[in-house]
PDB file of C-alpha atoms and ligand atoms in Angstrom:
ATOM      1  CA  UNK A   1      -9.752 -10.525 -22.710  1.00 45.00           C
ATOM      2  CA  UNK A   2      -6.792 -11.847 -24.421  1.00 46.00           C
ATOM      3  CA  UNK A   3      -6.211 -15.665 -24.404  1.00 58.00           C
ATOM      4  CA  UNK A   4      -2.673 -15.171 -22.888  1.00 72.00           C
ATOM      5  CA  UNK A   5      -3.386 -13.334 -19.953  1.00 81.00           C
ATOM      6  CA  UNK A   6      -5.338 -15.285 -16.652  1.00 85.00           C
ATOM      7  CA  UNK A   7      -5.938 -11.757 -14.823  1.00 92.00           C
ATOM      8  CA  UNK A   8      -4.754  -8.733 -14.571  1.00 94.00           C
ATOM      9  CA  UNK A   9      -3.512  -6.862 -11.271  1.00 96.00           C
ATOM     10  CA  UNK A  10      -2.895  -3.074 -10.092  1.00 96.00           C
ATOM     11  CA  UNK A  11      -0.802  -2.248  -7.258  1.00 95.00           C
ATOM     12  CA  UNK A  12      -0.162   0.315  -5.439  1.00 93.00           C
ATOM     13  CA  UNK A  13       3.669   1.349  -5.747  1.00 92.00           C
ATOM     14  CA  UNK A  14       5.304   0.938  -2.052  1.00 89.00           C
ATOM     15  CA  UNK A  15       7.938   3.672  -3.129  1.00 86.00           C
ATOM     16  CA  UNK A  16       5.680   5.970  -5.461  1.00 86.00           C
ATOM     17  CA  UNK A  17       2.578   5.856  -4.583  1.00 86.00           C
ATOM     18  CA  UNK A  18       1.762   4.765  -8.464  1.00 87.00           C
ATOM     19  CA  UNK A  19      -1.215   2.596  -9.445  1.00 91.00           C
ATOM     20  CA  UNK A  20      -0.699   0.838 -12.925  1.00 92.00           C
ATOM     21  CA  UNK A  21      -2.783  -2.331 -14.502  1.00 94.00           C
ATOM     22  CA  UNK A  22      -0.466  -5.042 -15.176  1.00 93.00           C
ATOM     23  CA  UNK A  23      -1.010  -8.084 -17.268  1.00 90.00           C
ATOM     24  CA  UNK A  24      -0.292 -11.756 -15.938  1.00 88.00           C
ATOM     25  CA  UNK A  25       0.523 -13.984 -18.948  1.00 79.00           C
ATOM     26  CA  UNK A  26      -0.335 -17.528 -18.683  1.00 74.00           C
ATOM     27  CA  UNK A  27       3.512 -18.240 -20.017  1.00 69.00           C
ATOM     28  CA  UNK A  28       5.284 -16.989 -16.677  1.00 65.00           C
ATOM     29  CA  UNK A  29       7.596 -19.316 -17.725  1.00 65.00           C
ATOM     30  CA  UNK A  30       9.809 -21.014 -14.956  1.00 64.00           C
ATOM     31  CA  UNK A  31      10.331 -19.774 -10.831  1.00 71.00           C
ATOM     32  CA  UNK A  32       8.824 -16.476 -10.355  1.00 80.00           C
ATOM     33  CA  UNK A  33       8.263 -13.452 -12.335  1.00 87.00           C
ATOM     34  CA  UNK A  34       8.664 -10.184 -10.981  1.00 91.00           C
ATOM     35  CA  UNK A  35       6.186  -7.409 -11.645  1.00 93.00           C
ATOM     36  CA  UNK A  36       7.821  -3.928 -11.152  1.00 94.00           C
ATOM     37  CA  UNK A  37       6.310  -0.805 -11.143  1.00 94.00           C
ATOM     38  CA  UNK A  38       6.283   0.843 -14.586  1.00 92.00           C
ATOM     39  CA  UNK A  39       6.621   3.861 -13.435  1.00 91.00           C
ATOM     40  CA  UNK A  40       9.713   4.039 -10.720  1.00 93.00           C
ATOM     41  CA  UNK A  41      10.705  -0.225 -11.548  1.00 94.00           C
ATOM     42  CA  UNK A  42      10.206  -0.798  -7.714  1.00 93.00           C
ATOM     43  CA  UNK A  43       9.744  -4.751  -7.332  1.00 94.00           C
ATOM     44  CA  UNK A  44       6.223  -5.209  -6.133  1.00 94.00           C
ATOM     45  CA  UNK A  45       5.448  -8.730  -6.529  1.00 95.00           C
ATOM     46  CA  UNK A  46       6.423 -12.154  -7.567  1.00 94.00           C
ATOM     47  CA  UNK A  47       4.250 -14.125  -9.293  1.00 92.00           C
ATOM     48  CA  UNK A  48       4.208 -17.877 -10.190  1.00 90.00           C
ATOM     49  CA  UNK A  49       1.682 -20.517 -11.204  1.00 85.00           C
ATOM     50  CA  UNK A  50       1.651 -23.401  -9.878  1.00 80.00           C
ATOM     51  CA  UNK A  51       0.197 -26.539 -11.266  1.00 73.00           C
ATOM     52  CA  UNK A  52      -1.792 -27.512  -8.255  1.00 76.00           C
ATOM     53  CA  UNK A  53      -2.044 -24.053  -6.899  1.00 78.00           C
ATOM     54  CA  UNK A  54      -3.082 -21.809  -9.573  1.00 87.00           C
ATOM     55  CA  UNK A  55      -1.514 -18.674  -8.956  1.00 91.00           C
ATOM     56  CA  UNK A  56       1.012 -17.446  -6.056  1.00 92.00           C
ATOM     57  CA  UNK A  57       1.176 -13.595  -5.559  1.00 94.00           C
ATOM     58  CA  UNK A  58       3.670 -12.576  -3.017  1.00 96.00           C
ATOM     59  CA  UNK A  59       3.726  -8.957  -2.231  1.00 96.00           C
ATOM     60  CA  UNK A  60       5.561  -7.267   0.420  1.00 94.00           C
ATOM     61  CA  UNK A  61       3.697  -3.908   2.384  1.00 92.00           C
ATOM     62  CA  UNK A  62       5.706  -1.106   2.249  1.00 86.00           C
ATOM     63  CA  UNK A  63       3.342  -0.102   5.651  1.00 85.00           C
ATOM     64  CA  UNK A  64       4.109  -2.576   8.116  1.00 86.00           C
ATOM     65  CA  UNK A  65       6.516  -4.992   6.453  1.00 88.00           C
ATOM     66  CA  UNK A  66       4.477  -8.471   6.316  1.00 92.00           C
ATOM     67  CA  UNK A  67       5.394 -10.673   3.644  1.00 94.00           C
ATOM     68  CA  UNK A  68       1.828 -11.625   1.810  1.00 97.00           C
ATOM     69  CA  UNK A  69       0.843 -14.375  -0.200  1.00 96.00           C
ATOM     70  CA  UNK A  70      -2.006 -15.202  -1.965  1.00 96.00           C
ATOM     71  CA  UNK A  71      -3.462 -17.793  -3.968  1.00 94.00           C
ATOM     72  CA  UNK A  72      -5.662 -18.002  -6.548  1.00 94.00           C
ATOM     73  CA  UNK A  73      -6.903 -21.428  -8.257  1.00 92.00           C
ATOM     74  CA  UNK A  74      -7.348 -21.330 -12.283  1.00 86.00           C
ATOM     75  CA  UNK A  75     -10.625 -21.809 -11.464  1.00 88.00           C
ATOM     76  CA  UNK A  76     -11.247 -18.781  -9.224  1.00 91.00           C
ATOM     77  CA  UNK A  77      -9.357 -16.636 -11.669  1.00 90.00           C
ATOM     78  CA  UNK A  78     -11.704 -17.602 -14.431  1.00 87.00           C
ATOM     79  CA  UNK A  79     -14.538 -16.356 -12.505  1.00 90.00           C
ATOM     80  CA  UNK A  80     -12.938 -13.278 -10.767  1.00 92.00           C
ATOM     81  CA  UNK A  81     -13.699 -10.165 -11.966  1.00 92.00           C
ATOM     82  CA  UNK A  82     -12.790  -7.669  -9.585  1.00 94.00           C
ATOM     83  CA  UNK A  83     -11.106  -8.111  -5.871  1.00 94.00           C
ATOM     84  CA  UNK A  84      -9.553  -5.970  -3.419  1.00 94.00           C
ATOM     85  CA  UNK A  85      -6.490  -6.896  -2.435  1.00 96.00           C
ATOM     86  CA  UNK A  86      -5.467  -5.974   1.529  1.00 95.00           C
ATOM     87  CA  UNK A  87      -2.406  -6.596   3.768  1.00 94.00           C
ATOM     88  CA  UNK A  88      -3.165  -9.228   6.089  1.00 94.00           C
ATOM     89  CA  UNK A  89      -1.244  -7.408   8.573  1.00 90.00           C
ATOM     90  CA  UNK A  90      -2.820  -4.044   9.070  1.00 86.00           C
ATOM     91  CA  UNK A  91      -5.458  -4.262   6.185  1.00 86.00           C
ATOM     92  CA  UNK A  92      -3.649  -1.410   4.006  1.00 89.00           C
ATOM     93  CA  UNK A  93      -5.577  -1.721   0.680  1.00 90.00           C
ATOM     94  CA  UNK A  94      -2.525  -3.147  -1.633  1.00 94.00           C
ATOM     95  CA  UNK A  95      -4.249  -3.140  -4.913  1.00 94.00           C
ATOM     96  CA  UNK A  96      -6.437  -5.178  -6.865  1.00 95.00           C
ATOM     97  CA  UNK A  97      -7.155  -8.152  -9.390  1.00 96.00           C
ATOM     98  CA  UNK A  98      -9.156  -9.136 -11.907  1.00 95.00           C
ATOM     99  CA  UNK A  99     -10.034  -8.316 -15.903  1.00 93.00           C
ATOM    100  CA  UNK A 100      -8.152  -5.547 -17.234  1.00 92.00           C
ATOM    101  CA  UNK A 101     -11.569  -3.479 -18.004  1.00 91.00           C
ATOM    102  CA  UNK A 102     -13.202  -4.107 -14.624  1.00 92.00           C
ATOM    103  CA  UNK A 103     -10.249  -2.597 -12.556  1.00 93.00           C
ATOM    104  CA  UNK A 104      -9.966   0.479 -15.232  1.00 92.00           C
ATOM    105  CA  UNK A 105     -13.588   0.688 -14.584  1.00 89.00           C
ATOM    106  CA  UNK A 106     -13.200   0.365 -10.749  1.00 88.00           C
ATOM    107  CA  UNK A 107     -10.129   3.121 -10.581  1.00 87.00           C
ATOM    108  CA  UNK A 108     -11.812   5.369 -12.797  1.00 84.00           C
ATOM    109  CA  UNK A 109     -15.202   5.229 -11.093  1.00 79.00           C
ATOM    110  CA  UNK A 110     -13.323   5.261  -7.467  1.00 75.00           C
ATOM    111  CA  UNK A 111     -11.375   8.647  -8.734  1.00 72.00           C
ATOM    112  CA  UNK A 112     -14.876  10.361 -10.061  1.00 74.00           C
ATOM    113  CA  UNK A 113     -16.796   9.115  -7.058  1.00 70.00           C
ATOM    114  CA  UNK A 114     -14.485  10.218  -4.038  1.00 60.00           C
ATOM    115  CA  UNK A 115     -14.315  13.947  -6.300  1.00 66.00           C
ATOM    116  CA  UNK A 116     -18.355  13.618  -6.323  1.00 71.00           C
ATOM    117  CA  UNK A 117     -18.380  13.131  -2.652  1.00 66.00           C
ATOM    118  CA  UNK A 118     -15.133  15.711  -1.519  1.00 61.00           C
ATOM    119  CA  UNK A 119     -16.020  18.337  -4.142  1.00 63.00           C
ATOM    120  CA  UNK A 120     -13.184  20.893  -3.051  1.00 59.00           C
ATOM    121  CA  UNK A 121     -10.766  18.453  -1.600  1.00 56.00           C
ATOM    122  CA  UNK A 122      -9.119  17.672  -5.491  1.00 52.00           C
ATOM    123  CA  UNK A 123      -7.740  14.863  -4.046  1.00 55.00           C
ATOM    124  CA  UNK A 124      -9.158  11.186  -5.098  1.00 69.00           C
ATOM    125  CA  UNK A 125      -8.292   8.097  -3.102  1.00 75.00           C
ATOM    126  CA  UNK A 126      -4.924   7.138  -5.622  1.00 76.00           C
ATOM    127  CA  UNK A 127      -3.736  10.748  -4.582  1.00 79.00           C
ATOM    128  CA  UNK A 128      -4.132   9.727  -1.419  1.00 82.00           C
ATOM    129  CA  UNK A 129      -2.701   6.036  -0.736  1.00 83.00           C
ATOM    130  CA  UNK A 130       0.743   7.866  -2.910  1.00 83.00           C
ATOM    131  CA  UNK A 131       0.299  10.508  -0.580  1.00 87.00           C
ATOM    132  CA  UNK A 132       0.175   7.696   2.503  1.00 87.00           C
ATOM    133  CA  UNK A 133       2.646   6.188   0.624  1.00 87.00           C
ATOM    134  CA  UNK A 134       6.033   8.537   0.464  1.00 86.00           C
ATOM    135  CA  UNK A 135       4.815   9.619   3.929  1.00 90.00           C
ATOM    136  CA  UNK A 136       5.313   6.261   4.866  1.00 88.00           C
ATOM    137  CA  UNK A 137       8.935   5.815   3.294  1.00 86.00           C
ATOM    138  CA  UNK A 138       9.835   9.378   4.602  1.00 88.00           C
ATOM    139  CA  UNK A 139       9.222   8.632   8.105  1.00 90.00           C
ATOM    140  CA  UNK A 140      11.046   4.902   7.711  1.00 88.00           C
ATOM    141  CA  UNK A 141      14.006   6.881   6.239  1.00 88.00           C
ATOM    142  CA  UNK A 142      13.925   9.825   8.648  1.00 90.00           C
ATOM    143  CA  UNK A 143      13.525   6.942  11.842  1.00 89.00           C
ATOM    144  CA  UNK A 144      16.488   5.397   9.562  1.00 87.00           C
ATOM    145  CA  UNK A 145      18.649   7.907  10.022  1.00 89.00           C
ATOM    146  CA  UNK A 146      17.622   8.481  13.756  1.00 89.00           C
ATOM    147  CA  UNK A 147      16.164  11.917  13.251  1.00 89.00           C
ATOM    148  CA  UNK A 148      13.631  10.867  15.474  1.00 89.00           C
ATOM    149  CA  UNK A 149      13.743  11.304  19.290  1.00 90.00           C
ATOM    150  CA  UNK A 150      11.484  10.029  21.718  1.00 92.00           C
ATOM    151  CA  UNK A 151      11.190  11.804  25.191  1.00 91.00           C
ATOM    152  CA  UNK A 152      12.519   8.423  27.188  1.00 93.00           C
ATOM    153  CA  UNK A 153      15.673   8.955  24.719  1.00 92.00           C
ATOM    154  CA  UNK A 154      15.129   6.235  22.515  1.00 93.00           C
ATOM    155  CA  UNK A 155      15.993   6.540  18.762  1.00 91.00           C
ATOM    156  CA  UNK A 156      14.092   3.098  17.987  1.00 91.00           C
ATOM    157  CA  UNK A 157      10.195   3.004  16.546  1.00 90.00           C
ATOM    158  CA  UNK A 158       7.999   1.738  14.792  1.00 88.00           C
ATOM    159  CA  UNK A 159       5.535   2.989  12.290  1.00 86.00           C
ATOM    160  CA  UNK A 160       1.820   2.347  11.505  1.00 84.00           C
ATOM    161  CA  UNK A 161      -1.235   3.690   9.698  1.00 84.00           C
ATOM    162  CA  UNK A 162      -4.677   5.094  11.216  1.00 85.00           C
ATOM    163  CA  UNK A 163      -6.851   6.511   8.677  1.00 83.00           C
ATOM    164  CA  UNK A 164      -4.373   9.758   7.205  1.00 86.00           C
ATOM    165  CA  UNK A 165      -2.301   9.462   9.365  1.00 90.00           C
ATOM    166  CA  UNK A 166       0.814   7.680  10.309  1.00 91.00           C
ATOM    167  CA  UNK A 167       1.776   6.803  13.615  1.00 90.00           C
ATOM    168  CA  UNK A 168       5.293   6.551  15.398  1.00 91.00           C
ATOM    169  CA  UNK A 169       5.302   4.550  17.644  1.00 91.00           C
ATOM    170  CA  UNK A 170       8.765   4.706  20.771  1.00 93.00           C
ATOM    171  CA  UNK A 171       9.779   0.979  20.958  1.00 92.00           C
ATOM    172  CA  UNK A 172      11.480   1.335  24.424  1.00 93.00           C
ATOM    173  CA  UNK A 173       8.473   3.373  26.312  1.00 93.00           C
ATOM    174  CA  UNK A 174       5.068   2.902  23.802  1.00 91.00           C
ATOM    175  CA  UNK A 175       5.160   7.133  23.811  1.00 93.00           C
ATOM    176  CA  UNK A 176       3.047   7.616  20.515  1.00 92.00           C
ATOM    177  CA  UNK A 177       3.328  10.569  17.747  1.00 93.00           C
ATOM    178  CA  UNK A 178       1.061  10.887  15.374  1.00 92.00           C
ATOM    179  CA  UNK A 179       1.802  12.783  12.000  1.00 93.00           C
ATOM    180  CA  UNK A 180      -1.209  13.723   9.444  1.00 92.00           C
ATOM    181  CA  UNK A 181      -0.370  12.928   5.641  1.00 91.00           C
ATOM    182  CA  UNK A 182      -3.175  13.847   3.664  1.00 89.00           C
ATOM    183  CA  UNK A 183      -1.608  16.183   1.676  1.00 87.00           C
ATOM    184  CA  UNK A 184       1.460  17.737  -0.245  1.00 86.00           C
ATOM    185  CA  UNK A 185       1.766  20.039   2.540  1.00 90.00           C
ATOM    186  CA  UNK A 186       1.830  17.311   5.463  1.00 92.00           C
ATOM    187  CA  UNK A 187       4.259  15.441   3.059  1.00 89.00           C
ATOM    188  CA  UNK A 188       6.466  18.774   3.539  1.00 89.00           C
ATOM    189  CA  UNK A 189       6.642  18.896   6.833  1.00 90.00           C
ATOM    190  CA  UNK A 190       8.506  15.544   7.445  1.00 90.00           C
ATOM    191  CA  UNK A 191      11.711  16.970   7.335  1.00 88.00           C
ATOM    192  CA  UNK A 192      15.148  16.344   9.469  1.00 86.00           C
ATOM    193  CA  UNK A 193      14.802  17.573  12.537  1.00 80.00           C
ATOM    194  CA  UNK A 194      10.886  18.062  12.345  1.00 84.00           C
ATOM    195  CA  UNK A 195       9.040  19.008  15.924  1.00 84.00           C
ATOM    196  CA  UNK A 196       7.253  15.821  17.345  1.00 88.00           C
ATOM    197  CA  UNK A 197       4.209  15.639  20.028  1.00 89.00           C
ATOM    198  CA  UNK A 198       4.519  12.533  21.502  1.00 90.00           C
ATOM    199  CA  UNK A 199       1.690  11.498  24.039  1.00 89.00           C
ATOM    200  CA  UNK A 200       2.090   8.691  26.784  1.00 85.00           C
ATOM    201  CA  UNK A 201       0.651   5.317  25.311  1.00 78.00           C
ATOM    202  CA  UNK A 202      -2.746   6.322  28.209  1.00 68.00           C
ATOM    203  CA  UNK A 203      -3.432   9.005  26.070  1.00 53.00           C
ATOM    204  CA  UNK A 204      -3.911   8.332  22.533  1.00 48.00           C
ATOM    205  CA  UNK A 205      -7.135   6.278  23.015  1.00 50.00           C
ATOM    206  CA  UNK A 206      -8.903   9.761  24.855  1.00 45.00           C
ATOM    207  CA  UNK A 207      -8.341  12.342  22.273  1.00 43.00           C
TER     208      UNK A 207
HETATM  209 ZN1  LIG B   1       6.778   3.061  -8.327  1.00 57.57          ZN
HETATM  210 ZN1  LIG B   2       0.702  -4.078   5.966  1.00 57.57          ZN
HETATM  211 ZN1  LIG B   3      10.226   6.390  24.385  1.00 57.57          ZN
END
């Protein structure tokens, strides 16, 4: 580990899907510092240390909109190794920090592990939380543009995640839709104008 960096963190990108390691420098330097991502320069985080504090991570989810922080004291950081990092709203897996060489490890073993154990499927858990991902933005932008119709007539909803898939939910009445994104093809289908079940709030929980 180089002497100039306290950690390292990997994020998953809110608008690409992307997960990149990222150094944190011990010379932030004054106020915050702004990781982006490298590959689409969507802001992902702040970061600033604090003398008392350590470090402050603030990092929005894309998913269900809470605002995050975390803090980490320097004497945590110099023991952590490896830690998941989850949205304390809905517990969407964010990314993770740690030593550079433990997260490479981590993502490399997590992408040969999930292919050992879906043999077939060709897609590893990265492909699918950027998969999750766009589906998520899609359906904000699609609910954005009010391309979305509920039964009861309302335009208004809000959006969650169960397991693959995402779920619309009507504001006005609770009606509930749920769309699959696990793959390129699901991702397709969220289109202007796209046919939506939507099932009384009663029914969702007897499927
Ligand atoms: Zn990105
Ligand atoms: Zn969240
Ligand atoms: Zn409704």
């Amino acid at each position: 580990m180089l002497l100039d960096t306290i950690c390292a963190v990997a994020l998953y990108c809110q608008r690409c899907g992307q997960v990149h390691i990222q150094d944190v420098p011990y010379f932030i330097g004054q106020g915050e510092r702004v990781l982006r991502c490298p590959n689409c320069s969507h802001e992902q985080a702040e970061i600033a240390l604090r003398p008392q504090k350590g470090l402050v991570l603030r990092i929005p989810c894309g998913v269900c909109g809470t605002e995050n922080r975390f803090g980490y004291s320097m004497q945590q950081l110099r023991k952590l190794r490896f830690e998941k990092i989850y949205c304390h709203g809905d517990q969407f897996e964010l990314g993770y920090i740690g030593r550079w060489q433990t997260i490479a490890e981590f993502l490399d073993f997590n992408a040969a592990e999930f292919d050992a154990l879906h043999p077939g499927e060709g897609d590893n858990f990265m492909a699918k939380q950027q998969i999750l991902l766009e589906a998520v933005n899609r359906v904000h932008d699609l609910a954005e543009a009010r391309q979305f119709s509920c039964p009861c007539g309302s335009h208004e909803f809000s959006a969650g995640i169960v397991e693959d898939s995402i779920l619309l939910e009507c504001v006005r009445c609770g009606s509930y839709a749920m769309l699959r994104a696990e793959c390129t093809e699901d991702l397709q289908r969220l289109l202007p104008g796209m046919e939506l079940n939507f099932l009384q709030p009663d029914m969702i929980w007897n499927r």
